[in-house]
């Protein structure tokens, strides 16, 4: 999981007129300086640049070269504290229902209940090796905040988490968990109070405290070296899944499905498959309530950055963004807080641009239906983020070209468990009167679980 | 490069105020910027509001939100510059995405071309480090505009050299770590920060946290060629807006504060009037 190369199958599309750029901004940079094709880079205030250089140096030495046995310790802690490896489980009822082999990569079984711990543990440990004294992080769904708070408590580091006000309200169980692990939770009131505002606020904190503080960014986003480093920490998912497929199925899967917010779950799930041309990779984005955009209101009723966004610069990287025609960033929407972000990781943007990864969307209602299906049929309550991936499985399996799209064997990453989402699910299910759902009215009429 | 910016620093220390264009409304903002000009601004940094101003503290963040709610856009900003009647040269302060997105083709050239057309003299782009700046630098060279970099207290070694090679107009010396915002005291890091840039051949303007004429005096006495003041002025706009003061009244207060800051800077340049700053 330490190599720097990404596979580039060279199937670059011809850019449309809107995508062309002036020559000097071409594709001539390499991963060495933190770009993935035309995406990536380091667009941050000057005060942060030395910290990024320091981090890049630490990333190369400790992560890529295993200096002082960093990677050995990381792997050991992932095993002992994190509960890895996670199983690759055949989902019997889904396999029957969709008439193909469906395997679940169970990241919901990682300590804390989501893949987020892989990265948080890696970064907090790295901060420790770097001699930093304080940890800050942003969180959307609260899963990354929770994972960071856990890793920080585990490694005895003080920790502060920024979280948008809206997300504080819809993910209260995680707010409690962070507090109980000893982290400070700072609600952010700006904008719509979601992940994008929390990231901006964490960057502000970092630019004042950069000398002794490490910012544990929660996904494969932000300035170099974060996207590459977070991918490396998360790529343990596909490393295990690939081996498990070979062992358990005797072959590689035909397709891998993963939900994409910032893209850490997808990059983690895809990384060790990118060189395997026979494996189709699907990044499932939040289609929200609609793929249409209200430019005047500055709102996208979805978080489908790869599917509907355009190229721009946000939070330290050049990537795909939900933005208006002037370049102002739009408020995004998803029923799942963890997908509700107007940007996406630059490497994922690159893999989509080169055609290696296919972006697809699933709307709020389809995600809720998939949530109930997985819960009742397989006994797994998935995170609402994860439910989007199952929404796509359901949709694709019903198509005429299902065999082409999915193939005979499908791996879906269960990026996290859904305990944190129960209030939202009860409310939203009730609102929509979903048929597939069990009767939840008893909770709803009493004000949910509040 | 811009002769007008050179000239602004040529005789005596420069007072460089910042306001967000369009805060809280287009019309009022025109008057506020003009008031700063009357109050003795040598260069004016005009903020083009971006929705994610990660380098700003709460004061300017709020200003940016007010301006965006008032309908400020890049094209409106250029009209704003055309509508302004000021003597001081104008520098546009904004984030890279707005520069990158402007016009038909992505990349900074269209934005710089339009900026040159309306008479802007240069740019400060807080999220564009020297490493990413070549495309904008080239466009600035093509149209004769300046590209001003921010040197942070943490900037050293090779990074400093990279900036020195690319900077023009003046260099913005960030007096302390963190985001923008007026403080009660000015940092004593200023002297040390300036020493690192002693042999640069552009003027050094110090900003972040300057609020009063006395601050201005001390910063200039510590060796700065200019002072940059944002949040302390934006605070006056915000207070006027929140307490329902008339535009004229707020403009008058801005002019008074501008004069105080400009005079403070001038006093600082006459060492016989002030005690020598302590050498670190
Ligand atoms: C369970 C779960 N899955 C997926 C995501 C999406 O983030 P990413 O795309 O970075 O994996 C989140 C984010 O909080 C999450 O909590």
XYZ file of C-alpha atoms and ligand atoms in Angstrom:
746
model
C 0.000 0.000 0.000
C 2.960 2.254 -0.241
C 3.593 2.715 -3.922
C 3.220 6.163 -5.348
C 2.138 5.347 -8.878
C -1.437 5.417 -9.950
C -2.445 3.468 -12.950
C -3.376 5.613 -15.870
C -4.888 3.581 -18.604
C -4.451 6.438 -20.998
C -8.044 6.579 -22.122
C -8.123 10.356 -21.798
C -11.300 11.752 -23.311
C -11.004 14.611 -25.722
C -11.862 17.632 -23.619
C -14.987 19.516 -24.606
C -14.713 23.200 -25.405
C -15.623 24.093 -21.851
C -12.875 21.887 -20.495
C -9.989 23.259 -22.513
C -7.476 25.415 -20.731
C -4.706 27.737 -21.528
C -1.565 25.871 -22.389
C 0.588 26.567 -19.369
C -1.937 24.830 -17.149
C -1.533 21.559 -18.956
C -1.039 18.029 -17.774
C 2.709 18.093 -17.529
C 3.023 17.784 -13.788
C 3.499 14.516 -12.004
C 2.563 12.916 -8.755
C 5.911 14.040 -7.440
C 4.562 17.527 -6.952
C 1.206 16.354 -5.766
C -0.865 16.261 -8.897
C -2.978 13.593 -10.480
C -3.049 14.614 -14.110
C -4.456 18.096 -14.021
C -5.913 17.726 -10.519
C -4.397 18.202 -7.079
C -1.789 20.743 -6.035
C -1.384 22.936 -2.981
C -3.683 25.957 -2.984
C -3.422 27.136 0.596
C -2.451 30.249 2.541
C 1.282 30.772 2.679
C 1.361 30.188 6.433
C 0.429 26.542 5.817
C 2.977 25.781 3.125
C 5.874 24.938 5.450
C 3.573 22.563 7.342
C 2.706 20.832 4.086
C 6.409 20.506 3.260
C 7.040 19.051 6.679
C 4.117 16.671 6.272
C 5.268 15.640 2.820
C 8.662 14.829 4.229
C 7.117 12.817 7.068
C 4.804 11.028 4.623
C 7.724 9.983 2.451
C 9.902 8.842 5.306
C 7.416 7.162 7.610
C 4.667 5.977 5.278
C 6.511 5.286 2.044
C 9.837 4.200 3.517
C 8.633 2.768 6.836
C 11.235 4.767 8.768
C 11.391 3.853 12.459
C 8.971 1.025 11.682
C 6.053 3.442 11.353
C 4.081 1.257 8.967
C 4.661 -1.805 11.103
C 3.257 -0.018 14.103
C 0.358 1.328 12.041
C -0.547 -2.135 10.808
C -0.285 -3.594 14.254
C -2.542 -0.935 15.726
C -5.008 -1.358 12.860
C -5.159 -5.010 13.813
C -5.223 -4.783 17.600
C -7.074 -1.526 18.171
C -8.921 -1.307 14.856
C -10.059 -4.902 14.462
C -8.598 -5.537 11.013
C -8.726 -7.383 8.723
C -12.428 -6.953 8.126
C -14.308 -9.838 6.528
C -15.348 -10.116 2.917
C -18.782 -11.585 3.407
C -20.996 -13.168 0.784
C -24.471 -11.635 1.088
C -26.701 -14.607 0.390
C -30.067 -12.938 0.114
C -28.813 -10.059 -1.957
C -26.993 -12.523 -4.203
C -30.211 -14.376 -4.738
C -32.249 -11.230 -5.181
C -29.898 -9.765 -7.776
C -28.950 -13.057 -9.388
C -25.190 -12.651 -9.043
C -22.600 -13.044 -6.296
C -22.642 -10.039 -4.000
C -19.798 -9.690 -1.516
C -19.669 -7.167 1.274
C -16.395 -5.649 2.419
C -17.326 -5.044 6.030
C -15.695 -1.726 6.994
C -18.638 -1.224 9.343
C -16.882 -3.737 11.562
C -13.796 -1.568 11.986
C -13.576 -0.077 15.461
C -15.796 2.995 15.598
C -18.063 1.625 12.908
C -16.584 3.025 9.708
C -13.588 2.947 7.378
C -12.660 6.378 8.723
C -10.520 4.855 11.474
C -7.960 3.564 8.956
C -7.037 7.114 8.056
C -7.524 8.732 11.449
C -5.295 6.193 13.159
C -2.648 6.573 10.467
C -2.603 10.348 10.717
C -2.711 10.642 14.484
C 0.130 8.148 14.696
C 2.038 10.108 12.069
C 1.467 13.328 14.015
C 2.934 11.595 17.000
C 6.012 10.510 15.034
C 6.322 14.115 13.830
C 6.339 15.396 17.387
C 3.080 17.350 17.089
C 1.219 18.091 20.281
C -2.350 18.708 19.236
C -4.843 17.228 16.790
C -7.603 19.066 14.971
C -10.077 17.671 12.471
C -13.301 18.494 10.691
C -16.203 16.128 10.359
C -19.395 15.835 8.351
C -21.231 12.698 9.379
C -19.260 12.679 12.575
C -17.651 9.366 11.618
C -14.307 10.950 10.890
C -14.549 13.084 14.017
C -15.371 10.012 16.041
C -12.520 8.030 14.528
C -10.110 10.884 15.147
C -11.291 11.349 18.719
C -10.824 7.621 19.311
C -7.382 7.529 17.738
C -6.357 10.636 19.686
C -7.548 9.146 22.968
C -5.825 5.870 22.099
C -2.559 7.661 21.379
C -2.952 10.250 24.141
C -3.203 13.434 22.100
C -5.497 16.424 22.799
C -8.086 16.779 20.049
C -10.554 19.386 18.764
C -13.190 18.689 16.123
C -15.015 21.225 13.948
C -18.479 20.253 12.807
C -21.150 22.213 10.954
C -24.192 23.127 13.033
C -26.565 21.230 10.732
C -24.451 18.121 11.047
C -24.226 18.492 14.835
C -28.007 18.369 14.864
C -28.441 15.397 12.544
C -25.595 13.266 13.896
C -25.954 13.662 17.627
C -24.841 10.154 18.592
C -21.444 10.862 17.068
C -21.198 14.217 18.823
C -21.695 12.387 22.100
C -19.117 9.785 21.193
C -16.509 12.433 20.379
C -17.143 14.208 23.661
C -17.020 10.972 25.599
C -13.638 10.188 24.060
C -12.461 13.516 25.422
C -12.455 15.619 22.242
C -13.769 19.183 22.066
C -16.518 19.617 19.477
C -16.754 23.116 17.966
C -19.993 23.740 16.038
C -19.572 25.901 12.923
C -22.434 28.252 12.127
C -21.275 29.650 8.787
C -23.163 28.873 5.581
C -25.438 25.857 5.725
C -23.378 24.414 8.534
C -22.101 21.310 6.777
C -18.751 19.790 5.897
C -17.474 22.532 3.602
C -17.807 25.148 6.325
C -16.206 22.817 8.850
C -13.199 22.304 6.577
C -12.750 26.051 6.081
C -12.908 26.585 9.826
C -10.375 23.849 10.532
C -7.995 25.388 8.000
C -8.336 28.693 9.850
C -7.462 27.056 13.144
C -4.519 25.306 11.503
C -3.109 28.501 10.051
C -2.804 29.895 13.577
C -1.515 26.779 15.281
C 0.430 25.076 12.526
C 3.660 24.873 14.461
C 2.462 22.351 17.034
C -0.819 21.080 15.537
C -1.616 18.435 12.947
C -4.798 18.708 10.909
C -6.198 15.215 10.388
C -8.120 15.790 7.188
C -11.002 13.337 6.852
C -10.854 12.281 3.243
C -8.669 12.150 0.143
C -9.172 15.883 -0.299
C -7.147 19.000 0.467
C -3.637 19.988 -0.543
C -0.830 17.557 -1.345
C 0.228 15.306 0.380
C -3.166 14.658 1.996
C -4.911 13.021 -0.982
C -2.071 10.539 -1.565
C -1.462 9.918 2.115
C -5.106 9.333 3.033
C -5.446 7.023 0.033
C -2.485 5.010 1.262
C -3.976 4.661 4.726
C -7.358 3.684 3.272
C -5.995 1.382 0.590
C -5.832 -1.377 3.174
C -9.494 -1.914 2.183
C -8.719 -2.952 -1.387
C -5.506 -4.656 -0.388
C -7.491 -7.002 1.833
C -10.490 -7.233 -0.495
C -8.342 -8.194 -3.461
C -6.591 -10.952 -1.533
C -9.855 -12.139 -0.038
C -11.468 -12.326 -3.478
C -8.615 -14.413 -4.818
C -8.793 -16.684 -1.812
C -12.547 -16.947 -1.370
C -13.827 -16.694 -4.950
C -10.706 -17.779 -6.716
C -10.770 -14.770 -8.978
C -10.975 -11.009 -9.045
C -14.469 -9.534 -8.815
C -16.109 -8.126 -11.922
C -17.063 -4.880 -10.241
C -16.455 -2.862 -7.092
C -19.061 -0.403 -5.793
C -18.314 2.253 -3.213
C -20.026 5.434 -2.117
C -18.148 8.688 -2.653
C -18.294 11.810 -0.536
C -14.789 13.209 -0.402
C -13.670 9.918 -1.860
C -11.661 8.127 0.820
C -13.892 5.084 0.851
C -13.763 4.864 -2.932
C -10.027 5.422 -3.199
C -9.453 2.906 -0.437
C -11.730 0.379 -2.100
C -10.366 0.940 -5.612
C -6.646 1.489 -5.171
C -5.406 -2.080 -5.467
C -7.848 -2.798 -8.291
C -6.981 0.137 -10.541
C -4.390 -1.899 -12.435
C -6.863 -4.746 -12.939
C -8.542 -3.627 -16.138
C -11.193 -6.348 -15.922
C -12.639 -4.909 -12.714
C -15.237 -2.170 -13.182
C -15.087 0.535 -10.537
C -18.182 2.566 -9.629
C -18.106 5.682 -7.452
C -21.625 6.178 -6.163
C -22.473 9.800 -5.439
C -25.377 11.378 -3.641
C -28.002 12.460 -6.136
C -29.865 14.196 -3.302
C -33.358 15.279 -4.258
C -32.455 16.227 -7.814
C -29.541 16.639 -10.188
C -30.820 20.081 -11.184
C -29.141 23.138 -9.757
C -30.524 26.455 -8.566
C -27.741 28.822 -9.608
C -29.414 31.944 -8.263
C -29.852 30.459 -4.825
C -26.339 29.028 -4.975
C -27.664 25.599 -4.076
C -27.151 22.181 -5.594
C -29.824 19.790 -4.267
C -27.255 16.987 -4.555
C -23.624 16.234 -3.784
C -22.812 14.649 -7.119
C -19.541 16.422 -7.656
C -18.027 13.957 -10.123
C -21.212 13.528 -12.119
C -22.338 17.129 -12.347
C -19.492 19.345 -11.084
C -16.910 21.345 -12.947
C -13.215 21.890 -12.500
C -12.010 24.419 -9.960
C -9.941 25.090 -6.867
C -11.234 24.519 -3.345
C -9.721 23.684 0.028
C -6.215 23.329 -1.284
C -6.687 21.338 -4.475
C -7.741 21.623 -8.055
C -10.567 19.159 -8.521
C -14.238 18.769 -9.416
C -16.587 21.113 -7.580
C -20.196 22.113 -7.279
C -19.877 25.766 -8.198
C -21.832 28.436 -9.991
C -20.700 29.971 -13.267
C -18.699 32.610 -11.366
C -16.745 30.077 -9.354
C -18.597 30.549 -6.064
C -18.953 27.234 -4.252
C -22.514 25.994 -3.937
C -24.190 24.502 -0.937
C -24.649 20.810 -1.544
C -27.313 18.449 -0.271
C -27.599 14.819 0.685
C -29.707 12.974 3.206
C -26.382 11.516 4.353
C -24.131 14.014 6.063
C -20.962 12.186 5.036
C -21.626 12.645 1.335
C -22.743 16.255 1.674
C -19.678 18.022 0.285
C -19.197 20.291 -2.736
C -15.762 18.906 -3.609
C -14.126 15.534 -4.145
C -10.622 14.083 -4.011
C -8.373 15.072 -6.926
C -7.191 11.525 -7.616
C -10.757 10.311 -7.930
C -11.498 13.221 -10.274
C -8.503 12.119 -12.312
C -9.565 8.463 -12.425
C -12.984 9.568 -13.615
C -11.492 11.850 -16.225
C -9.299 9.066 -17.593
C -12.288 6.733 -17.686
C -11.001 4.230 -15.126
C -13.728 4.977 -12.597
C -17.374 5.460 -13.521
C -19.344 7.952 -11.443
C -23.027 7.209 -10.873
C -25.700 8.787 -8.686
C -28.378 7.537 -6.333
C -30.987 9.889 -4.902
C -32.059 10.299 -1.280
C -35.146 8.124 -1.585
C -33.383 5.263 -3.352
C -30.665 5.359 -0.689
C -33.294 5.130 2.068
C -34.935 2.202 0.343
C -31.603 0.447 0.053
C -30.963 1.194 3.723
C -34.112 -0.706 4.676
C -33.455 -3.518 2.246
C -29.990 -4.228 3.617
C -31.231 -3.912 7.188
C -34.152 -6.295 6.852
C -32.651 -8.768 4.378
C -29.090 -9.055 5.598
C -29.259 -7.880 9.201
C -26.810 -5.111 8.520
C -27.826 -1.532 9.272
C -25.619 0.488 6.930
C -24.630 4.109 7.166
C -26.766 6.272 4.898
C -23.580 6.976 2.948
C -23.087 3.262 2.360
C -26.753 2.821 1.467
C -26.098 4.821 -1.695
C -23.796 2.070 -2.963
C -26.573 -0.485 -2.400
C -29.017 1.854 -4.096
C -26.851 1.628 -7.185
C -26.583 -2.150 -6.921
C -30.361 -2.332 -6.873
C -30.772 0.032 -9.764
C -28.075 -1.535 -11.937
C -29.228 -5.098 -11.258
C -32.642 -4.170 -12.633
C -31.274 -2.895 -15.923
C -31.163 -4.801 -19.205
C -27.405 -4.412 -19.321
C -26.927 -5.527 -15.714
C -24.550 -8.303 -16.696
C -22.339 -5.882 -18.530
C -22.412 -3.254 -15.808
C -21.998 -5.442 -12.738
C -20.773 -8.806 -13.990
C -21.143 -12.044 -12.063
C -19.379 -11.018 -8.900
C -19.773 -7.678 -7.191
C -17.953 -6.283 -4.173
C -19.744 -3.507 -2.300
C -17.936 -1.710 0.509
C -20.046 -1.306 3.581
C -18.191 1.902 4.507
C -19.899 2.235 7.868
C -22.716 1.198 10.119
C -25.891 3.191 10.443
C -26.463 3.615 14.168
C -25.634 7.302 13.846
C -28.337 7.733 11.204
C -31.357 6.240 12.915
C -33.009 9.550 13.797
C -32.608 10.825 10.257
C -33.834 7.556 8.768
C -36.965 7.479 10.903
C -37.778 11.078 10.058
C -37.073 10.808 6.342
C -38.768 7.425 5.945
C -41.882 8.742 7.622
C -41.850 11.846 5.428
C -41.733 9.750 2.258
C -44.017 6.929 3.346
C -41.637 4.347 1.902
C -43.353 1.045 1.249
C -40.362 -1.199 1.711
C -39.729 0.160 5.188
C -40.897 -1.491 8.379
C -43.519 0.508 10.283
C -41.608 3.258 12.001
C -44.563 5.471 12.813
C -44.474 4.548 16.469
C -41.112 6.296 16.727
C -42.007 9.142 14.430
C -45.177 10.054 16.254
C -43.272 10.232 19.494
C -40.709 12.510 17.969
C -38.279 9.878 16.788
C -35.635 8.747 19.194
C -35.169 12.197 20.637
C 5.027 46.233 -13.757
C 2.774 48.908 -12.389
C 4.421 52.334 -12.230
C 1.532 53.563 -10.135
C 2.304 51.071 -7.354
C 5.996 51.949 -7.524
C 5.061 55.594 -7.208
C 2.780 54.907 -4.246
C 5.727 53.597 -2.239
C 8.243 56.104 -3.592
C 7.779 58.986 -1.211
C 7.287 57.896 2.344
C 5.574 54.886 3.867
C 2.439 53.663 2.107
C -0.927 53.272 3.788
C -2.726 50.318 2.159
C -6.314 49.828 3.324
C -8.530 46.856 2.443
C -12.300 46.695 2.027
C -14.496 43.997 0.524
C -16.121 45.415 -2.607
C -19.896 45.527 -2.270
C -19.999 45.395 1.533
C -22.764 45.829 2.553
C -24.148 47.197 -0.735
C -22.639 48.237 -4.041
C -23.491 51.917 -3.608
C -22.388 52.259 -0.011
C -19.201 50.387 -0.716
C -18.267 52.834 -3.490
C -18.531 55.651 -0.966
C -16.497 53.776 1.618
C -13.629 53.108 -0.739
C -13.663 56.722 -1.876
C -13.550 57.834 1.762
C -10.377 55.789 2.285
C -8.886 57.447 -0.744
C -9.634 60.913 0.654
C -8.236 59.807 3.983
C -4.815 59.227 2.429
C -4.728 55.702 0.997
C -1.648 55.158 -1.163
C -2.783 51.794 -2.564
C -6.215 50.224 -2.012
C -6.710 46.475 -1.757
C -10.231 45.687 -2.941
C -11.600 42.318 -1.961
C -13.537 40.367 -4.561
C -15.654 38.130 -2.320
C -15.271 34.340 -2.533
C -17.673 31.990 -0.771
C -14.889 30.096 1.089
C -12.452 32.718 2.359
C -10.189 30.319 4.260
C -7.467 32.872 4.972
C -9.812 35.371 6.616
C -10.894 35.742 10.185
C -14.502 36.311 11.251
C -14.572 40.067 10.505
C -13.726 39.772 6.827
C -15.623 36.515 6.467
C -18.790 38.351 7.536
C -18.001 41.213 5.150
C -17.638 38.741 2.317
C -20.990 37.166 3.155
C -22.684 40.603 3.191
C -21.151 41.494 -0.157
C -22.159 38.182 -1.735
C -25.678 38.574 -0.414
C -25.679 42.034 -1.953
C -25.088 40.403 -5.341
C -21.362 40.913 -5.841
C -19.929 38.846 -8.696
C -16.624 39.037 -10.573
C -18.191 41.012 -13.406
C -19.950 43.364 -10.948
C -16.574 43.787 -9.275
C -15.020 44.999 -12.507
C -17.911 47.444 -12.957
C -17.343 48.556 -9.380
C -13.720 49.341 -10.164
C -14.818 51.334 -13.197
C -17.362 53.258 -11.145
C -14.881 54.200 -8.415
C -13.433 57.682 -8.411
C -10.174 57.356 -6.555
C -6.581 58.528 -6.903
C -4.905 55.510 -5.340
C -3.951 52.514 -7.487
C -6.148 49.457 -6.884
C -5.126 45.905 -6.192
C -7.619 43.028 -6.344
C -7.554 40.602 -3.429
C -9.364 37.369 -4.096
C -9.144 33.573 -4.130
C -7.813 31.585 -7.024
C -11.007 29.820 -8.041
C -12.647 33.085 -9.100
C -9.618 34.006 -11.194
C -9.442 30.530 -12.664
C -13.130 30.316 -13.631
C -13.487 33.705 -15.282
C -14.297 33.838 -18.978
C -14.715 31.152 -21.592
C -11.506 29.247 -21.021
C -10.346 28.099 -17.613
C -7.117 29.644 -16.447
C -6.151 33.095 -15.204
C -5.638 34.919 -18.489
C -9.195 36.190 -19.110
C -9.465 37.518 -15.590
C -6.171 39.374 -15.792
C -7.056 40.806 -19.169
C -10.338 42.148 -17.827
C -8.624 43.471 -14.705
C -6.135 45.363 -16.873
C -8.999 46.760 -18.929
C -10.716 48.308 -15.898
C -7.451 49.711 -14.575
C -6.524 47.384 -11.723
C -2.814 47.310 -10.970
C -2.251 43.922 -9.390
C -3.393 40.951 -7.330
C -3.098 39.433 -3.900
C -4.316 35.819 -3.895
C -4.103 34.329 -0.398
C -4.590 30.718 -1.466
C -2.040 30.808 -4.276
C 1.452 29.985 -3.054
C 4.450 30.608 -5.308
C 4.452 26.916 -6.288
C 1.107 27.270 -8.044
C 1.497 30.830 -9.256
C 3.264 30.583 -12.618
C 0.167 30.711 -14.808
C -1.042 33.860 -13.042
C 2.462 35.339 -13.025
C 2.684 34.892 -16.793
C -0.690 36.503 -17.366
C 0.320 39.409 -15.127
C 3.512 39.854 -17.121
C 1.556 39.861 -20.329
C -0.745 42.643 -19.171
C 1.699 44.592 -17.001
C 0.080 43.859 -13.637
C 1.718 43.080 -10.312
C 1.494 39.858 -8.356
C 1.918 40.400 -4.653
C 2.797 37.472 -2.395
C 2.189 37.093 1.286
C 5.245 36.130 3.326
C 4.244 34.365 6.551
C 6.284 34.154 9.755
C 6.774 30.482 8.858
C 8.213 31.177 5.387
C 11.917 30.403 5.137
C 14.681 29.141 2.894
C 13.838 27.947 -0.583
C 10.246 29.020 -0.321
C 11.337 32.574 0.338
C 13.529 32.470 -2.767
C 10.696 31.115 -4.879
C 8.546 34.066 -3.856
C 11.265 36.572 -4.329
C 11.668 35.428 -7.927
C 7.976 35.867 -8.657
C 6.874 38.876 -6.637
C 6.320 42.359 -8.015
C 4.725 45.586 -6.801
C 5.245 44.987 -3.105
C 5.467 42.080 -0.740
C 2.785 41.563 1.886
C 4.475 40.684 5.157
C 2.128 38.797 7.431
C 2.940 40.093 10.898
C 1.830 36.996 12.750
C 0.366 33.537 12.188
C -3.326 33.029 11.761
C -6.091 34.646 9.825
C -6.855 38.314 9.346
C -8.401 40.258 12.226
C -7.721 43.417 14.200
C -5.848 42.868 17.464
C -5.239 45.004 20.484
C -1.520 44.806 20.047
C 0.797 44.531 17.072
C 3.231 41.711 16.882
C 6.832 42.159 17.861
C 7.700 39.611 15.184
C 7.661 42.450 12.646
C 11.339 43.375 12.925
C 12.430 39.758 12.579
C 10.085 39.194 9.660
C 11.429 42.220 7.827
C 15.050 41.267 8.363
C 14.566 38.142 6.272
C 13.478 40.324 3.357
C 16.085 43.037 3.784
C 17.677 42.464 0.383
C 14.441 42.125 -1.635
C 14.046 44.897 -4.151
C 10.305 45.433 -3.657
C 8.732 47.502 -0.873
C 7.640 45.591 2.211
C 4.125 46.259 3.475
C 3.176 44.736 6.808
C -0.361 43.580 7.602
C -2.488 41.408 9.927
C -3.715 42.989 13.119
C -2.939 46.683 12.590
C -5.689 48.808 14.063
C -4.547 52.234 15.239
C -2.292 55.093 14.178
C 0.040 54.108 16.960
C 0.305 50.544 15.615
C 1.044 51.997 12.186
C 3.758 54.187 13.627
C 5.463 51.293 15.382
C 5.318 49.010 12.362
C 6.865 51.616 10.097
C 9.456 52.469 12.732
C 10.350 48.760 12.758
C 11.300 49.087 9.103
C 8.126 48.536 7.048
C 7.687 50.465 3.802
C 3.962 50.324 4.200
C 1.094 49.121 6.370
C -1.918 47.077 5.297
C -5.120 47.494 7.313
C -8.235 45.426 6.694
C -10.291 44.189 9.618
C -10.085 47.436 11.614
C -11.737 49.233 8.685
C -14.188 46.443 7.923
C -15.223 46.642 11.591
C -16.317 50.233 10.996
C -18.396 49.171 7.987
C -19.916 46.311 9.997
C -20.781 48.519 12.936
C -22.360 51.119 10.678
C -24.411 48.387 9.044
C -25.516 46.794 12.302
C -26.416 50.023 14.082
C -28.186 51.523 11.084
C -25.848 54.486 10.622
C -26.131 56.441 7.409
C -23.665 55.724 4.611
C -22.311 59.261 4.946
C -21.655 58.835 8.640
C -19.812 55.536 8.189
C -17.844 56.996 5.296
C -16.822 59.919 7.495
C -15.640 57.566 10.210
C -13.623 55.570 7.693
C -12.001 58.735 6.425
C -11.022 59.796 9.940
C -9.547 56.372 10.725
C -7.724 56.298 7.395
C -6.140 59.670 8.153
C -5.104 58.498 11.606
C -3.449 55.398 10.154
C -1.757 57.298 7.317
C -0.421 59.893 9.745
C 0.775 57.202 12.110
C 2.712 55.617 9.290
C 4.280 58.937 8.365
C 5.323 59.577 11.975
C 6.924 56.148 12.073
C 9.102 57.050 9.122
C 10.718 59.934 11.001
C 12.964 58.145 13.462
C 13.763 61.293 15.441
C 10.143 61.377 16.552
C 9.981 57.856 17.901
C 12.062 55.700 20.181
C 14.229 53.201 18.321
C 12.610 49.768 18.135
C 14.357 47.139 20.157
C 16.624 44.937 18.123
C 15.829 41.237 18.514
C -19.769 5.679 6.650
C -19.257 6.679 5.679
N -19.112 6.328 4.401
C -18.665 7.196 3.478
C -18.359 8.487 3.807
C -17.939 9.402 2.714
O -16.657 9.919 2.806
P -15.529 9.400 1.852
O -16.017 9.548 0.469
O -14.347 10.223 2.137
O -15.281 7.991 2.198
C -18.473 8.899 5.147
C -18.108 10.250 5.560
O -18.259 10.687 6.649
C -18.943 7.969 6.099
O -19.090 8.305 7.377
